[in-house]
Coordinates of C-alpha atoms and ligand atoms in Angstrom, one line a residue:
X1 CA 123.7 124.9 117.4
X2 CA 126.1 122.0 118.8
X3 CA 129.3 121.5 116.9
X4 CA 128.4 117.9 115.8
X5 CA 125.1 118.7 114.2
X6 CA 124.9 119.8 110.8
X7 CA 121.9 121.1 108.6
X8 CA 120.5 120.0 105.4
X9 CA 122.6 116.8 105.1
X10 CA 122.8 114.7 102.2
X11 CA 122.4 111.0 103.5
X12 CA 123.5 109.6 100.1
X13 CA 126.9 108.4 101.5
X14 CA 125.4 107.3 104.9
X15 CA 123.1 104.5 103.3
X16 CA 124.5 101.7 101.1
X17 CA 121.3 101.7 98.9
X18 CA 122.7 105.0 97.9
X19 CA 119.1 106.8 98.1
X20 CA 119.5 110.6 97.7
X21 CA 117.8 111.4 100.7
X22 CA 118.4 114.5 102.9
X23 CA 118.2 115.3 106.6
X24 CA 116.8 118.5 108.2
X25 CA 119.6 118.1 110.9
X26 CA 122.1 115.4 111.1
X27 CA 124.4 114.6 114.1
X28 CA 127.5 112.2 114.2
X29 CA 127.8 111.4 117.9
X30 CA 131.1 110.1 119.0
X31 CA 130.2 109.5 122.7
X32 CA 127.1 108.8 125.0
X33 CA 127.1 112.2 126.2
X34 CA 126.9 113.6 122.5
X35 CA 123.9 111.2 121.9
X36 CA 122.2 112.6 125.0
X37 CA 123.0 116.3 123.7
X38 CA 121.6 115.3 120.3
X39 CA 118.4 113.9 121.8
X40 CA 117.9 117.1 124.0
X41 CA 118.4 119.3 120.8
X42 CA 115.7 117.3 119.1
X43 CA 113.5 117.4 122.3
X44 CA 113.7 121.0 122.5
X45 CA 112.7 121.6 119.2
X46 CA 110.0 118.7 118.9
X47 CA 111.9 117.3 116.1
X48 CA 111.5 113.5 115.5
X49 CA 114.8 111.5 115.6
X50 CA 115.8 108.6 113.3
X51 CA 118.9 106.6 114.5
X52 CA 121.4 105.4 112.0
X53 CA 124.4 103.0 112.2
X54 CA 126.4 102.0 109.4
X55 CA 123.3 102.2 106.8
X56 CA 123.8 98.9 105.3
X57 CA 120.4 97.6 106.4
X58 CA 118.4 100.9 106.2
X59 CA 116.1 102.2 103.6
X60 CA 114.8 105.8 103.7
X61 CA 111.2 105.7 102.8
X62 CA 111.0 109.5 102.1
X63 CA 113.4 111.5 100.1
X64 CA 113.4 114.4 102.9
X65 CA 113.6 113.4 106.7
X66 CA 112.0 116.5 108.6
X67 CA 113.8 115.8 111.8
X68 CA 117.2 114.8 113.1
X69 CA 119.2 111.8 111.8
X70 CA 121.4 110.7 114.7
X71 CA 124.4 108.6 113.7
X72 CA 125.9 106.5 116.3
X73 CA 129.5 106.8 115.6
X74 CA 131.1 105.7 118.7
X75 CA 134.4 104.0 118.5
X76 CA 136.6 101.6 120.9
X77 CA 137.4 97.8 121.0
X78 CA 138.7 96.3 124.2
X79 CA 139.7 92.8 124.8
X80 CA 139.9 90.9 128.0
X81 CA 140.6 87.1 127.5
X82 CA 137.7 85.7 125.6
X83 CA 135.5 88.8 126.1
X84 CA 135.1 91.8 123.9
X85 CA 133.5 94.9 124.5
X86 CA 132.9 96.9 121.4
X87 CA 131.4 100.3 120.6
X88 CA 128.4 100.6 118.4
X89 CA 130.1 102.6 115.5
X90 CA 132.8 100.1 115.0
X91 CA 132.8 98.1 111.4
X92 CA 131.6 94.6 111.9
X93 CA 134.0 93.1 109.3
X94 CA 137.0 94.7 111.1
X95 CA 136.0 93.5 114.2
X96 CA 135.7 89.9 112.8
X97 CA 139.3 90.2 111.4
X98 CA 140.7 91.7 114.8
X99 CA 139.2 88.6 116.9
X100 CA 140.7 86.2 114.3
X101 CA 144.2 87.9 114.7
X102 CA 143.9 87.4 118.3
X103 CA 143.0 83.6 118.1
X104 CA 139.4 83.9 119.1
X105 CA 136.9 82.1 117.2
X106 CA 133.3 82.1 116.2
X107 CA 132.7 85.2 114.2
X108 CA 134.5 83.8 111.1
X109 CA 131.4 82.5 109.3
X110 CA 130.1 86.3 109.8
X111 CA 132.8 87.7 107.8
X112 CA 132.4 90.5 105.5
X113 CA 128.8 91.3 106.7
X114 CA 128.5 95.2 106.1
X115 CA 127.6 97.6 108.8
X116 CA 128.2 98.7 112.3
X117 CA 128.6 96.5 115.3
X118 CA 125.7 98.4 116.9
X119 CA 123.1 97.3 114.1
X120 CA 124.3 93.7 114.5
X121 CA 121.8 92.7 117.5
X122 CA 118.8 94.5 116.1
X123 CA 118.5 92.1 113.2
X124 CA 120.7 89.2 115.0
X125 CA 123.0 89.1 112.1
X126 CA 123.5 85.6 110.5
X127 CA 125.0 83.9 107.7
X128 CA 126.6 80.6 106.6
X129 CA 125.4 78.8 109.6
X130 CA 126.1 81.2 112.4
X131 CA 124.1 83.9 114.3
X132 CA 125.3 86.7 116.5
X133 CA 123.3 85.6 119.4
X134 CA 125.4 82.4 120.1
X135 CA 128.3 84.7 121.0
X136 CA 126.3 87.8 122.5
X137 CA 126.5 88.5 126.1
X138 CA 125.1 92.0 126.8
X139 CA 124.7 95.5 125.3
X140 CA 124.3 98.9 126.8
X141 CA 121.9 101.3 125.3
X142 CA 120.4 104.7 125.9
X143 CA 116.8 104.8 126.4
X144 CA 115.4 107.4 124.6
X145 CA 112.7 108.3 126.9
X146 CA 114.7 108.7 130.0
X147 CA 118.1 109.1 128.5
X148 CA 119.3 106.4 130.9
X149 CA 122.2 103.9 130.1
X150 CA 120.7 100.4 130.4
X151 CA 122.3 97.0 130.1
X152 CA 120.5 94.3 128.4
X153 CA 121.4 90.6 128.2
X154 CA 120.7 88.0 125.7
X155 CA 117.1 87.2 127.3
X156 CA 116.4 90.8 127.5
X157 CA 116.9 91.1 123.6
X158 CA 114.7 88.3 122.7
X159 CA 116.6 87.2 119.6
X160 CA 115.1 85.3 116.8
X161 CA 115.8 84.7 113.0
X162 CA 117.0 88.0 111.9
X163 CA 114.9 89.6 114.8
X164 CA 115.1 90.9 118.1
X165 CA 113.1 93.1 120.6
X166 CA 114.4 96.2 118.9
X167 CA 112.1 95.4 115.9
X168 CA 109.1 95.1 118.3
X169 CA 108.3 96.2 121.8
X170 CA 111.5 98.3 121.9
X171 CA 111.3 99.6 118.4
X172 CA 112.6 103.2 118.1
X173 CA 113.1 103.2 121.9
X174 CA 116.9 102.2 122.6
X175 CA 120.0 103.5 121.0
X176 CA 122.8 100.8 121.2
X177 CA 126.0 102.1 122.4
X178 CA 128.3 99.0 123.2
X179 CA 128.1 95.5 122.5
X180 CA 129.8 92.5 124.7
X181 CA 130.5 89.2 123.2
X182 CA 132.2 86.1 124.5
X183 CA 134.3 84.1 121.9
X184 CA 135.6 80.7 121.8
X185 CA 139.3 80.2 122.5
X186 CA 139.6 76.9 120.9
X187 CA 138.6 76.5 117.3
X188 CA 136.1 74.2 115.7
X189 CA 135.0 74.5 112.2
X190 CA 131.0 75.3 111.7
X191 CA 130.6 73.8 108.2
X192 CA 126.9 73.3 108.8
X193 CA 125.8 75.3 105.8
X194 CA 126.0 73.3 102.5
X195 CA 127.5 76.0 100.4
X196 CA 130.4 76.6 102.5
X197 CA 131.0 73.0 103.1
X198 CA 131.3 72.6 99.3
X199 CA 133.5 75.7 99.1
X200 CA 136.1 74.4 102.0
X201 CA 136.1 70.8 100.4
X202 CA 136.9 72.2 97.1
X203 CA 140.2 73.7 98.6
X204 CA 140.9 71.5 101.5
X205 CA 139.3 68.1 100.4
X206 CA 142.0 66.5 98.3
X207 CA 144.8 68.3 100.6
X208 CA 143.4 66.4 103.6
X209 CA 144.3 69.3 105.8
X210 CA 141.7 70.9 108.3
X211 CA 140.6 74.4 107.5
X212 CA 141.6 77.2 110.1
X213 CA 139.5 80.0 111.2
X214 CA 141.2 82.2 108.6
X215 CA 140.5 79.6 105.8
X216 CA 136.7 79.6 106.9
X217 CA 136.7 83.3 106.8
X218 CA 138.3 83.4 103.5
X219 CA 135.8 81.2 102.0
X220 CA 133.0 83.2 103.4
X221 CA 134.4 86.0 101.7
X222 CA 134.7 84.5 98.3
X223 CA 131.1 83.1 98.7
X224 CA 129.8 86.5 99.5
X225 CA 131.8 88.3 96.9
X226 CA 130.6 85.7 94.2
X227 CA 127.0 85.6 95.2
X228 CA 125.9 88.9 96.7
X229 CA 126.4 92.4 94.8
X230 CA 129.1 94.5 96.4
X231 CA 127.4 97.6 98.0
X232 CA 130.6 99.6 97.0
X233 CA 129.9 98.8 93.3
X234 CA 126.1 99.0 93.3
X235 CA 123.7 100.2 95.9
X236 CA 122.1 97.6 98.2
X237 CA 121.3 96.4 101.6
X238 CA 121.7 92.7 101.5
X239 CA 118.7 90.4 101.7
X240 CA 115.6 92.6 101.2
X241 CA 113.3 89.8 102.4
X242 CA 113.5 87.2 105.2
X243 CA 113.3 83.8 104.2
X244 CA 109.7 82.8 105.2
X245 CA 108.8 80.1 107.9
X246 CA 105.8 77.8 107.2
X247 CA 104.4 74.9 109.1
X248 CA 105.4 71.3 108.1
X249 CA 102.1 70.6 106.5
X250 CA 102.1 73.7 104.4
X251 CA 105.4 72.8 103.3
X252 CA 104.6 69.3 102.2
X253 CA 101.7 70.9 100.2
X254 CA 104.1 73.5 98.5
X255 CA 106.9 70.7 97.8
X256 CA 104.1 68.6 95.8
X257 CA 103.7 71.8 93.6
X258 CA 107.5 72.9 93.4
X259 CA 109.4 69.9 94.1
X260 CA 112.7 71.9 93.8
X261 CA 112.0 74.4 96.4
X262 CA 114.9 74.6 99.0
X263 CA 114.1 74.5 102.7
X264 CA 115.8 74.0 106.1
X265 CA 114.0 72.7 109.2
X266 CA 113.7 75.1 112.1
X267 CA 112.2 74.5 115.7
X268 CA 109.0 76.1 114.4
X269 CA 108.5 74.5 111.3
X270 CA 110.3 74.8 107.8
X271 CA 112.1 77.8 106.5
X272 CA 111.6 78.3 102.7
X273 CA 114.2 79.9 100.2
X274 CA 112.8 83.2 99.3
X275 CA 115.5 83.7 96.6
X276 CA 114.4 80.5 94.8
X277 CA 110.7 81.7 94.8
X278 CA 111.6 85.1 93.3
X279 CA 113.7 83.4 90.9
X280 CA 111.2 81.0 89.8
X281 CA 108.8 84.1 89.3
X282 CA 111.4 85.3 86.8
X283 CA 111.7 88.4 88.8
X284 CA 115.4 88.6 88.6
X285 CA 116.2 91.9 86.7
X286 CA 112.6 93.4 87.1
X287 CA 113.0 97.0 87.6
X288 CA 110.7 99.9 89.0
X289 CA 112.9 103.1 87.8
X290 CA 116.3 102.4 88.7
X291 CA 115.4 99.9 91.4
X292 CA 116.2 96.4 90.4
X293 CA 115.8 92.8 91.6
X294 CA 119.7 92.0 91.4
X295 CA 120.6 89.5 88.4
X296 CA 123.1 88.1 90.8
X297 CA 120.9 87.2 93.9
X298 CA 117.3 87.1 93.8
X299 CA 116.7 88.3 97.4
X300 CA 118.7 91.4 96.9
X301 CA 117.3 94.7 95.4
X302 CA 120.0 97.1 94.0
X303 CA 119.9 100.9 92.9
X304 CA 121.3 100.8 89.6
X305 CA 121.5 104.4 89.2
X306 CA 119.3 107.0 90.9
X307 CA 116.6 104.9 92.3
X308 CA 114.2 106.9 94.5
X309 CA 112.9 105.4 97.8
X310 CA 109.5 105.1 96.4
X311 CA 110.9 103.0 93.5
X312 CA 112.4 100.6 96.0
X313 CA 109.4 100.2 98.1
X314 CA 107.2 99.8 94.8
X315 CA 109.4 96.9 93.6
X316 CA 109.6 95.2 97.0
X317 CA 105.7 95.5 97.1
X318 CA 105.6 93.8 93.5
X319 CA 107.9 91.1 94.6
X320 CA 105.8 90.5 97.7
X321 CA 102.5 90.4 95.6
X322 CA 103.9 88.0 92.9
X323 CA 105.2 85.6 95.6
X324 CA 101.6 85.7 97.5
X325 CA 99.9 85.1 94.2
X326 CA 101.7 82.1 93.1
X327 CA 103.1 80.4 96.3
X328 CA 100.6 82.0 98.9
X329 CA 103.6 83.0 101.0
X330 CA 103.9 86.2 102.5
X331 CA 107.4 87.8 102.3
X332 CA 108.6 90.1 105.1
X333 CA 110.9 93.1 104.5
X334 CA 114.2 92.6 106.3
X335 CA 115.9 95.8 106.5
X336 CA 114.8 98.6 108.8
X337 CA 112.3 101.3 106.8
X338 CA 112.4 104.8 107.8
X339 CA 108.8 105.8 107.3
X340 CA 107.8 109.4 107.9
X341 CA 108.4 110.2 111.6
Ligands
EPU401 N1 118.8 81.0 95.2 C1 118.1 81.1 93.9 N2 118.4 82.1 93.4 C2 119.2 83.2 93.5 C3 119.9 83.0 94.9 C4 119.8 82.0 95.6 O1 117.4 80.4 93.5 O2 119.3 84.2 93.0 C5 118.8 79.7 96.0 C6 120.0 79.1 95.8 O3 120.1 78.1 95.0 C7 119.9 78.3 97.4 C8 119.0 79.1 98.1 O4 118.4 80.2 97.3 O5 119.5 77.1 97.3 C9 119.7 80.0 99.3 O6 120.7 80.9 98.9 P1 121.8 81.6 99.7 O7 122.8 80.4 100.3 O8 122.5 82.7 98.8 O9 121.1 82.2 101.0 P2 119.8 82.8 101.2 O10 118.8 81.9 102.0 O11 119.2 83.4 100.2 C10 120.7 83.9 103.5 C11 120.8 85.2 104.3 C12 121.8 85.9 103.8 C13 123.1 85.0 103.9 C14 122.9 83.9 103.2 C15 124.1 83.0 103.6 C16 118.4 85.9 104.7 C17 117.4 86.7 104.6 N3 119.5 85.8 104.0 O12 120.3 84.1 102.1 O13 121.8 87.1 104.6 O14 124.4 85.9 103.5 O15 121.8 83.2 103.6 O16 124.0 82.4 105.0 O17 118.4 85.0 105.7 C18 121.5 89.3 104.6 O18 120.7 89.1 105.7 O19 121.2 90.7 104.3 C19 122.0 88.3 104.0 C20 122.7 88.6 102.8

C-alpha cells in the first residue's frame, strides 16, 4: 500500500462538526502526484473517493465511509506583487494574516473563516460584505476522470452566493490544488455590512481616526468570536443553511406578516435572514440526540457531545420543515454533505 494511505481511519479530527465517522482508507496527499497515485489506488480497487479539505464545511452522512477519503494537504504560498498563488491545503485565516502583513488588502473582511484555501472557491466563501470571487483569478484542479491538471478562471467557476460550478455541473469531478488571487495594494475599508460598521464606529467613531485593514480584521474576529460558536470549543460547520432568496413580491407579502424580518436586496430579488426565521420559531436549543441548534446563532447546528450524522441531518430536516410550514420558504443546506458513495 502507498505510504501516505492509512486503513480504518478515524475522521473525528478531520471534520469540525466532530462526527465520529471512519474511513476504510484515508490518504493525506501532499503533492499533485500523490493525489494522482491515490486516485489510481482507488480506481484499481473500484473504491469510491470522497475529497476532503479542512473539514470545516463538510458533513459525513454516514458513520462509515466504505471507500477512500482523500485529504488535499498541499502546502505553499507564493507572492508576486499583488498576486498570490496558494496551495489548496493552506489554512485560509493564516493566508489572510500573511496578506495583511505584506500590505495587501481585500481579504480582511474574510478573517477567521475556518478551513482550507482549496475549499474557498467551492462555496465562494463570504462574510461581512466581502466574497472571494472579487479577488479570485484562477485555480488549478485535477480532473478526476482524466487525471489532467486544468486551469479554470473566474467565469469557468460560475460563482454565486455560497455557490460555484463545483456544487453543480462539476460536483465531485475536480480536485482543487492551487488558487490564485489578485489583491489590492491600496486600502479602502469595506464597511457595507451594518454590524461591522457599528463595531468599527464603536472603536474609531469618537477618536476620529480611520480604521486600518488590521483594525477591520480585528473587528471581524471580535464579531465572529462573539456571535458564532467556536469549532475548537463545540463542533460545528458554520452556517448550516443559506439565506434564502425570494422575489420582491414574495418578500412584500412576507413582510406584512413578519414586519421585523431582516432582508438584503440582491440582483435577483431579496435575501432573507434564515437565522431570524429559525429564532422566531423558537428553535434555538432544539436538539436531536446531541445535535443542537446553537443557542448563540440560529443558523449554526452544533455537536454538543457525541452527535451522530443521522442526528444532525434529522435536526436539519426539522428546521427546514418548520421554516417551510410557517414562512413557506425553502432553506437550502450550505455545507457539503457526503452521502453514501
Ligand atoms: N439573527 C437572529 N438570530 C440569530 C442570529 C442572527 O435573528 O441567532 C439575525 C440578526 O439579528 C441579523 C441577521 O440574523 O439581523 C443576520 O445575522 P448575521 O449578521 O449573523 O448573518 P447571517 O446572515 O446569519 C451570514 C453568513 C455567515 C457570515 C455572516 C456575516 C450565510 C449562510 N451566512 O450569516 O457565514 O459569517 O453572514 O457576514 O450567508 C458561513 O457561511 O458558515 C457563515 C458563518
